[in-house]
PDB file of C-alpha atoms in Angstrom:
ATOM      1  CA  MET A 295     -42.395  27.935 -12.876  1.00 47.00           C
ATOM      2  CA  PRO A 296     -39.821  28.838 -10.213  1.00 48.00           C
ATOM      3  CA  THR A 297     -41.854  27.042  -7.337  1.00 46.00           C
ATOM      4  CA  THR A 298     -41.803  23.956  -9.362  1.00 47.00           C
ATOM      5  CA  ARG A 299     -38.110  24.074  -9.922  1.00 49.00           C
ATOM      6  CA  ARG A 300     -36.923  24.710  -6.346  1.00 50.00           C
ATOM      7  CA  PRO A 301     -38.132  21.075  -4.930  1.00 50.00           C
ATOM      8  CA  ALA A 302     -36.246  19.546  -7.773  1.00 49.00           C
ATOM      9  CA  ARG A 303     -33.130  21.375  -6.896  1.00 49.00           C
ATOM     10  CA  LEU A 304     -33.411  20.554  -3.296  1.00 43.00           C
ATOM     11  CA  ILE A 305     -33.637  16.817  -4.085  1.00 43.00           C
ATOM     12  CA  LEU A 306     -30.749  16.876  -6.550  1.00 40.00           C
ATOM     13  CA  ALA A 307     -28.634  18.619  -3.636  1.00 42.00           C
ATOM     14  CA  ALA A 308     -29.866  15.988  -1.098  1.00 40.00           C
ATOM     15  CA  LEU A 309     -28.793  13.329  -3.446  1.00 40.00           C
ATOM     16  CA  ALA A 310     -25.353  14.585  -3.944  1.00 41.00           C
ATOM     17  CA  LEU A 311     -24.928  15.140  -0.274  1.00 37.00           C
ATOM     18  CA  THR A 312     -25.497  11.573   0.222  1.00 39.00           C
ATOM     19  CA  PHE A 313     -23.295  10.480  -2.397  1.00 37.00           C
ATOM     20  CA  MET A 314     -20.536  12.585  -0.818  1.00 39.00           C
ATOM     21  CA  LEU A 315     -21.101  11.188   2.510  1.00 35.00           C
ATOM     22  CA  ALA A 316     -21.218   7.512   1.105  1.00 39.00           C
ATOM     23  CA  SER A 317     -17.894   8.162  -0.611  1.00 40.00           C
ATOM     24  CA  ALA A 318     -16.215   9.587   2.572  1.00 39.00           C
ATOM     25  CA  VAL A 319     -17.205   6.425   4.492  1.00 40.00           C
ATOM     26  CA  SER A 320     -16.048   3.994   1.788  1.00 42.00           C
ATOM     27  CA  ALA A 321     -12.780   5.705   1.687  1.00 59.00           C
ATOM     28  CA  GLN A 322     -12.228   3.932   5.008  1.00 72.00           C
ATOM     29  CA  LEU A 323      -9.987   0.777   5.216  1.00 71.00           C
ATOM     30  CA  TYR A 324     -11.467  -1.891   7.430  1.00 76.00           C
ATOM     31  CA  ARG A 325      -9.908  -4.828   9.409  1.00 72.00           C
ATOM     32  CA  TRP A 326     -11.918  -7.810  10.699  1.00 74.00           C
ATOM     33  CA  THR A 327     -10.900 -11.131  12.117  1.00 76.00           C
ATOM     34  CA  ASP A 328     -13.250 -14.120  11.234  1.00 78.00           C
ATOM     35  CA  ALA A 329     -14.306 -17.374  13.293  1.00 79.00           C
ATOM     36  CA  GLN A 330     -10.991 -19.036  12.237  1.00 72.00           C
ATOM     37  CA  GLY A 331      -8.776 -16.102  13.618  1.00 67.00           C
ATOM     38  CA  GLU A 332      -7.870 -15.061   9.896  1.00 65.00           C
ATOM     39  CA  THR A 333      -7.341 -11.215   9.578  1.00 64.00           C
ATOM     40  CA  HIS A 334      -9.141  -9.627   6.416  1.00 70.00           C
ATOM     41  CA  PHE A 335      -8.953  -6.144   4.880  1.00 67.00           C
ATOM     42  CA  GLY A 336     -11.648  -4.343   2.864  1.00 70.00           C
ATOM     43  CA  GLN A 337     -12.524  -0.802   1.638  1.00 67.00           C
ATOM     44  CA  GLY A 338     -15.845   0.511   3.031  1.00 73.00           C
ATOM     45  CA  PRO A 339     -17.906  -1.038   5.897  1.00 79.00           C
ATOM     46  CA  GLU A 340     -19.900  -2.912   3.266  1.00 76.00           C
ATOM     47  CA  SER A 341     -16.987  -4.735   2.480  1.00 74.00           C
ATOM     48  CA  VAL A 342     -17.101  -6.568   5.956  1.00 81.00           C
ATOM     49  CA  PRO A 343     -19.643  -9.547   5.955  1.00 85.00           C
ATOM     50  CA  GLU A 344     -22.670  -8.575   8.314  1.00 85.00           C
ATOM     51  CA  ARG A 345     -21.683 -11.274  11.018  1.00 85.00           C
ATOM     52  CA  TYR A 346     -18.497  -9.724  11.709  1.00 85.00           C
ATOM     53  CA  ARG A 347     -19.218  -5.924  11.551  1.00 85.00           C
ATOM     54  CA  ASP A 348     -19.436  -5.639  15.250  1.00 85.00           C
ATOM     55  CA  ARG A 349     -15.821  -6.706  15.596  1.00 80.00           C
ATOM     56  CA  SER A 350     -14.551  -4.917  12.494  1.00 81.00           C
ATOM     57  CA  SER A 351     -12.515  -1.450  12.644  1.00 77.00           C
ATOM     58  CA  ALA A 352     -11.544   1.255  10.617  1.00 76.00           C
ATOM     59  CA  ILE A 353      -7.689   1.505  10.426  1.00 65.00           C
ATOM     60  CA  GLY A 354      -7.062   4.534   8.105  1.00 62.00           C
ATOM     61  CA  ALA A 355      -8.368   6.625   5.162  1.00 61.00           C
ATOM     62  CA  VAL A 356      -7.363   5.624   1.410  1.00 54.00           C
ATOM     63  CA  ASP A 357      -6.966   8.947   0.292  1.00 50.00           C
ATOM     64  CA  VAL A 358      -4.279  10.034  -1.802  1.00 49.00           C
ATOM     65  CA  PRO A 359      -1.405   9.873   0.944  1.00 52.00           C
ATOM     66  CA  ALA A 360       1.052  12.549   1.791  1.00 51.00           C
ATOM     67  CA  PRO A 361       4.577  12.765   0.262  1.00 52.00           C
ATOM     68  CA  PRO A 362       6.815  10.487   2.215  1.00 53.00           C
ATOM     69  CA  SER A 363       8.487  12.359   5.220  1.00 51.00           C
ATOM     70  CA  GLY A 364      11.585  10.368   5.185  1.00 54.00           C
ATOM     71  CA  PRO A 365      14.518  10.167   2.614  1.00 61.00           C
ATOM     72  CA  ALA A 366      14.689  11.786  -0.557  1.00 64.00           C
ATOM     73  CA  LEU A 367      14.367  10.227  -4.003  1.00 73.00           C
ATOM     74  CA  ALA A 368      17.165   7.936  -4.806  1.00 84.00           C
ATOM     75  CA  GLU A 369      19.952   9.792  -7.295  1.00 87.00           C
ATOM     76  CA  VAL A 370      21.006   8.086 -10.363  1.00 88.00           C
ATOM     77  CA  VAL A 371      24.786   8.475 -11.426  1.00 85.00           C
ATOM     78  CA  GLY A 372      26.301   6.830 -14.374  1.00 88.00           C
ATOM     79  CA  GLY A 373      23.335   4.559 -14.600  1.00 91.00           C
ATOM     80  CA  VAL A 374      23.830   3.176 -10.990  1.00 94.00           C
ATOM     81  CA  THR A 375      20.946   4.264  -8.432  1.00 96.00           C
ATOM     82  CA  ARG A 376      22.238   5.673  -5.277  1.00 95.00           C
ATOM     83  CA  ILE A 377      20.246   5.464  -1.843  1.00 94.00           C
ATOM     84  CA  ALA A 378      21.704   7.110   1.346  1.00 93.00           C
ATOM     85  CA  PHE A 379      21.198   5.763   4.436  1.00 92.00           C
ATOM     86  CA  THR A 380      22.296   6.305   8.164  1.00 91.00           C
ATOM     87  CA  PRO A 381      24.648   3.319   9.170  1.00 91.00           C
ATOM     88  CA  GLY A 382      23.049   1.598  11.933  1.00 90.00           C
ATOM     89  CA  ARG A 383      19.583   2.106  10.995  1.00 91.00           C
ATOM     90  CA  PRO A 384      17.206   0.444   8.835  1.00 91.00           C
ATOM     91  CA  ILE A 385      17.369   1.701   5.096  1.00 93.00           C
ATOM     92  CA  MET A 386      14.235   3.327   4.304  1.00 92.00           C
ATOM     93  CA  VAL A 387      13.630   3.871   0.565  1.00 93.00           C
ATOM     94  CA  THR A 388      11.325   6.085  -1.181  1.00 93.00           C
ATOM     95  CA  VAL A 389       9.526   4.202  -4.094  1.00 94.00           C
ATOM     96  CA  ARG A 390       7.358   5.424  -7.020  1.00 94.00           C
ATOM     97  CA  ILE A 391       4.487   3.097  -7.413  1.00 95.00           C
ATOM     98  CA  ASN A 392       2.823   2.895 -11.300  1.00 95.00           C
ATOM     99  CA  GLY A 393       4.854   5.974 -12.352  1.00 91.00           C
ATOM    100  CA  ARG A 394       3.052   8.348 -10.186  1.00 83.00           C
ATOM    101  CA  GLY A 395       2.507   8.035  -6.218  1.00 88.00           C
ATOM    102  CA  LEU A 396       5.226   7.595  -3.618  1.00 91.00           C
ATOM    103  CA  ALA A 397       5.641   5.434  -0.697  1.00 91.00           C
ATOM    104  CA  GLN A 398       8.071   4.545   1.805  1.00 91.00           C
ATOM    105  CA  LEU A 399       9.469   1.037   2.124  1.00 94.00           C
ATOM    106  CA  MET A 400      12.028  -0.492   4.314  1.00 93.00           C
ATOM    107  CA  LEU A 401      14.848  -2.451   2.498  1.00 95.00           C
ATOM    108  CA  ASP A 402      15.187  -5.930   3.436  1.00 94.00           C
ATOM    109  CA  THR A 403      17.264  -8.379   1.804  1.00 94.00           C
ATOM    110  CA  GLY A 404      15.971 -11.217   3.995  1.00 93.00           C
ATOM    111  CA  ALA A 405      12.342 -10.726   2.596  1.00 92.00           C
ATOM    112  CA  ASP A 406      11.272 -12.780  -0.174  1.00 93.00           C
ATOM    113  CA  ALA A 407       8.411 -10.527  -1.210  1.00 94.00           C
ATOM    114  CA  THR A 408       7.993  -6.676  -1.418  1.00 96.00           C
ATOM    115  CA  MET A 409       4.966  -5.801   0.952  1.00 94.00           C
ATOM    116  CA  VAL A 410       2.962  -2.619   0.898  1.00 94.00           C
ATOM    117  CA  SER A 411       0.256  -1.719   3.167  1.00 90.00           C
ATOM    118  CA  PRO A 412      -3.243  -1.536   1.830  1.00 87.00           C
ATOM    119  CA  THR A 413      -3.618   1.992   2.659  1.00 84.00           C
ATOM    120  CA  ALA A 414      -0.802   3.026   0.684  1.00 87.00           C
ATOM    121  CA  LEU A 415      -2.029   1.019  -2.417  1.00 89.00           C
ATOM    122  CA  MET A 416      -5.697   2.062  -2.192  1.00 82.00           C
ATOM    123  CA  GLY A 417      -4.731   5.665  -1.713  1.00 82.00           C
ATOM    124  CA  LEU A 418      -2.653   5.703  -4.932  1.00 85.00           C
ATOM    125  CA  GLY A 419      -5.487   3.992  -6.750  1.00 83.00           C
ATOM    126  CA  VAL A 420      -3.930   0.694  -7.132  1.00 86.00           C
ATOM    127  CA  SER A 421      -6.744  -1.832  -8.314  1.00 80.00           C
ATOM    128  CA  TYR A 422      -7.544  -4.954  -6.117  1.00 76.00           C
ATOM    129  CA  ARG A 423      -9.650  -6.289  -9.126  1.00 75.00           C
ATOM    130  CA  ASP A 424      -8.951  -9.941  -9.493  1.00 79.00           C
ATOM    131  CA  ALA A 425      -6.393  -9.774  -6.913  1.00 83.00           C
ATOM    132  CA  PRO A 426      -5.988 -13.299  -5.238  1.00 86.00           C
ATOM    133  CA  ARG A 427      -6.282 -13.713  -1.331  1.00 83.00           C
ATOM    134  CA  ILE A 428      -3.300 -15.518   0.200  1.00 84.00           C
ATOM    135  CA  GLN A 429      -2.368 -16.671   3.613  1.00 81.00           C
ATOM    136  CA  LEU A 430       0.558 -15.551   5.515  1.00 81.00           C
ATOM    137  CA  GLN A 431       1.648 -17.580   8.346  1.00 72.00           C
ATOM    138  CA  GLY A 432       3.584 -16.296  11.512  1.00 64.00           C
ATOM    139  CA  VAL A 433       4.540 -17.129  14.663  1.00 61.00           C
ATOM    140  CA  THR A 434       0.902 -16.024  16.213  1.00 61.00           C
ATOM    141  CA  GLY A 435      -1.009 -17.514  13.401  1.00 66.00           C
ATOM    142  CA  SER A 436      -2.064 -17.037   9.867  1.00 71.00           C
ATOM    143  CA  SER A 437      -3.430 -13.612   8.489  1.00 76.00           C
ATOM    144  CA  SER A 438      -4.990 -12.877   5.031  1.00 78.00           C
ATOM    145  CA  ALA A 439      -3.411 -10.544   2.528  1.00 86.00           C
ATOM    146  CA  TYR A 440      -3.766  -9.862  -1.208  1.00 88.00           C
ATOM    147  CA  ALA A 441      -1.308 -10.475  -4.186  1.00 92.00           C
ATOM    148  CA  VAL A 442      -1.637  -7.388  -6.329  1.00 93.00           C
ATOM    149  CA  ILE A 443       0.163  -6.393  -9.468  1.00 94.00           C
ATOM    150  CA  LEU A 444       1.840  -3.150  -9.994  1.00 95.00           C
ATOM    151  CA  GLU A 445       2.391  -1.766 -13.225  1.00 95.00           C
ATOM    152  CA  SER A 446       5.765  -0.566 -11.876  1.00 96.00           C
ATOM    153  CA  LEU A 447       8.071   0.110  -8.991  1.00 97.00           C
ATOM    154  CA  GLU A 448      10.845   2.442  -9.332  1.00 96.00           C
ATOM    155  CA  VAL A 449      13.675   3.400  -7.091  1.00 95.00           C
ATOM    156  CA  GLY A 450      15.522   6.183  -8.810  1.00 92.00           C
ATOM    157  CA  GLY A 451      16.800   4.830 -12.077  1.00 92.00           C
ATOM    158  CA  ALA A 452      15.875   1.031 -11.020  1.00 95.00           C
ATOM    159  CA  ARG A 453      12.578  -0.059 -12.543  1.00 95.00           C
ATOM    160  CA  VAL A 454      10.848  -3.384 -12.204  1.00 97.00           C
ATOM    161  CA  GLY A 455       7.482  -3.960 -13.972  1.00 93.00           C
ATOM    162  CA  PRO A 456       4.844  -5.526 -13.796  1.00 96.00           C
ATOM    163  CA  LEU A 457       5.684  -6.650 -10.453  1.00 96.00           C
ATOM    164  CA  ARG A 458       3.479  -8.873  -7.850  1.00 95.00           C
ATOM    165  CA  VAL A 459       3.385  -7.396  -4.343  1.00 96.00           C
ATOM    166  CA  VAL A 460       1.886  -8.717  -1.010  1.00 94.00           C
ATOM    167  CA  SER A 461      -0.760  -6.055   0.324  1.00 91.00           C
ATOM    168  CA  TYR A 462      -0.858  -6.325   4.101  1.00 84.00           C
ATOM    169  CA  GLU A 463      -1.350  -4.257   7.061  1.00 76.00           C
ATOM    170  CA  SER A 464       1.431  -5.220   9.322  1.00 71.00           C
ATOM    171  CA  GLU A 465       0.720  -4.266  13.108  1.00 62.00           C
ATOM    172  CA  THR A 466       4.387  -4.396  13.655  1.00 57.00           C
ATOM    173  CA  ARG A 467       5.693  -2.385  10.901  1.00 62.00           C
ATOM    174  CA  ARG A 468       8.296   0.085  11.655  1.00 69.00           C
ATOM    175  CA  PRO A 469       6.566   3.612  12.152  1.00 70.00           C
ATOM    176  CA  GLY A 470       6.578   5.844   9.091  1.00 75.00           C
ATOM    177  CA  SER A 471       7.376   2.843   6.935  1.00 86.00           C
ATOM    178  CA  GLN A 472       4.544   1.636   4.480  1.00 91.00           C
ATOM    179  CA  GLY A 473       6.117  -1.865   4.000  1.00 93.00           C
ATOM    180  CA  LEU A 474       9.245  -3.602   2.835  1.00 94.00           C
ATOM    181  CA  LEU A 475      11.193  -3.614  -0.314  1.00 96.00           C
ATOM    182  CA  GLY A 476      12.073  -7.249  -0.805  1.00 96.00           C
ATOM    183  CA  ARG A 477      14.167  -9.723  -3.196  1.00 96.00           C
ATOM    184  CA  ASP A 478      11.544  -9.901  -5.955  1.00 96.00           C
ATOM    185  CA  PHE A 479      12.612  -6.450  -6.671  1.00 97.00           C
ATOM    186  CA  LEU A 480      16.242  -6.485  -5.488  1.00 97.00           C
ATOM    187  CA  ASN A 481      17.292  -9.422  -7.311  1.00 97.00           C
ATOM    188  CA  HIS A 482      16.767  -7.743 -10.652  1.00 97.00           C
ATOM    189  CA  PHE A 483      19.936  -5.676  -9.815  1.00 97.00           C
ATOM    190  CA  ARG A 484      23.381  -5.858  -8.347  1.00 97.00           C
ATOM    191  CA  VAL A 485      23.083  -4.686  -4.984  1.00 96.00           C
ATOM    192  CA  THR A 486      25.904  -3.271  -2.949  1.00 96.00           C
ATOM    193  CA  ILE A 487      25.474  -1.863   0.567  1.00 96.00           C
ATOM    194  CA  ASP A 488      28.473   0.197   1.802  1.00 95.00           C
ATOM    195  CA  ASN A 489      28.057   0.838   5.660  1.00 93.00           C
ATOM    196  CA  ALA A 490      31.031   2.972   5.816  1.00 93.00           C
ATOM    197  CA  ARG A 491      29.791   5.317   3.314  1.00 93.00           C
ATOM    198  CA  GLY A 492      25.965   4.878   4.213  1.00 93.00           C
ATOM    199  CA  ILE A 493      25.174   4.177   0.506  1.00 94.00           C
ATOM    200  CA  VAL A 494      23.231   1.485  -1.124  1.00 95.00           C
ATOM    201  CA  GLU A 495      24.004   0.887  -4.713  1.00 96.00           C
ATOM    202  CA  LEU A 496      21.552  -0.861  -7.534  1.00 96.00           C
ATOM    203  CA  SER A 497      23.276  -1.366 -10.689  1.00 96.00           C
ATOM    204  CA  PRO A 498      21.987  -3.032 -13.744  1.00 92.00           C
ATOM    205  CA  ARG A 499      22.656  -6.699 -14.098  1.00 87.00           C
TER     206      ARG A 499
END
């Protein structure tokens, strides 16, 4: 009897190992450029059309990201969210996505939309199902991005949800930043930037 079970166990172990290896490969985020010069993103090498696989590249893992190493979570005083920053430097904000994972975004009052990198969203388990592909037009050409619906996005006591954000891996984003916090979030609040004290306040409207 033991001699008949051993091959079955070996087969199951081999299948489990194959599954684990496949999962590790699919946990990579891939970027490629099509014949029209547009940039695309996908999870796993199988997401890249076969004719473009030789020009694709893995740009990062989509495992759960480490906690941001930048500013601490904003504090809430009397219903007002306060974000500390260093005057003269970009305002970095630690945000909570869908009530669980953290990401670090740069506050940008000139950006219409909040933008979060695909590696951050996929690492937090955000679904791209039914997320429409959109085109971003820049100085050097157009790039593909996705419009992803978040259940919520929070900064201290300031919460907006659901919120549609742009998922795009910018090659020029600031090191340590995982995107931009734009006016689609900020316009829900009264925003006061006090450069003398190094404090941003988000007050309920």
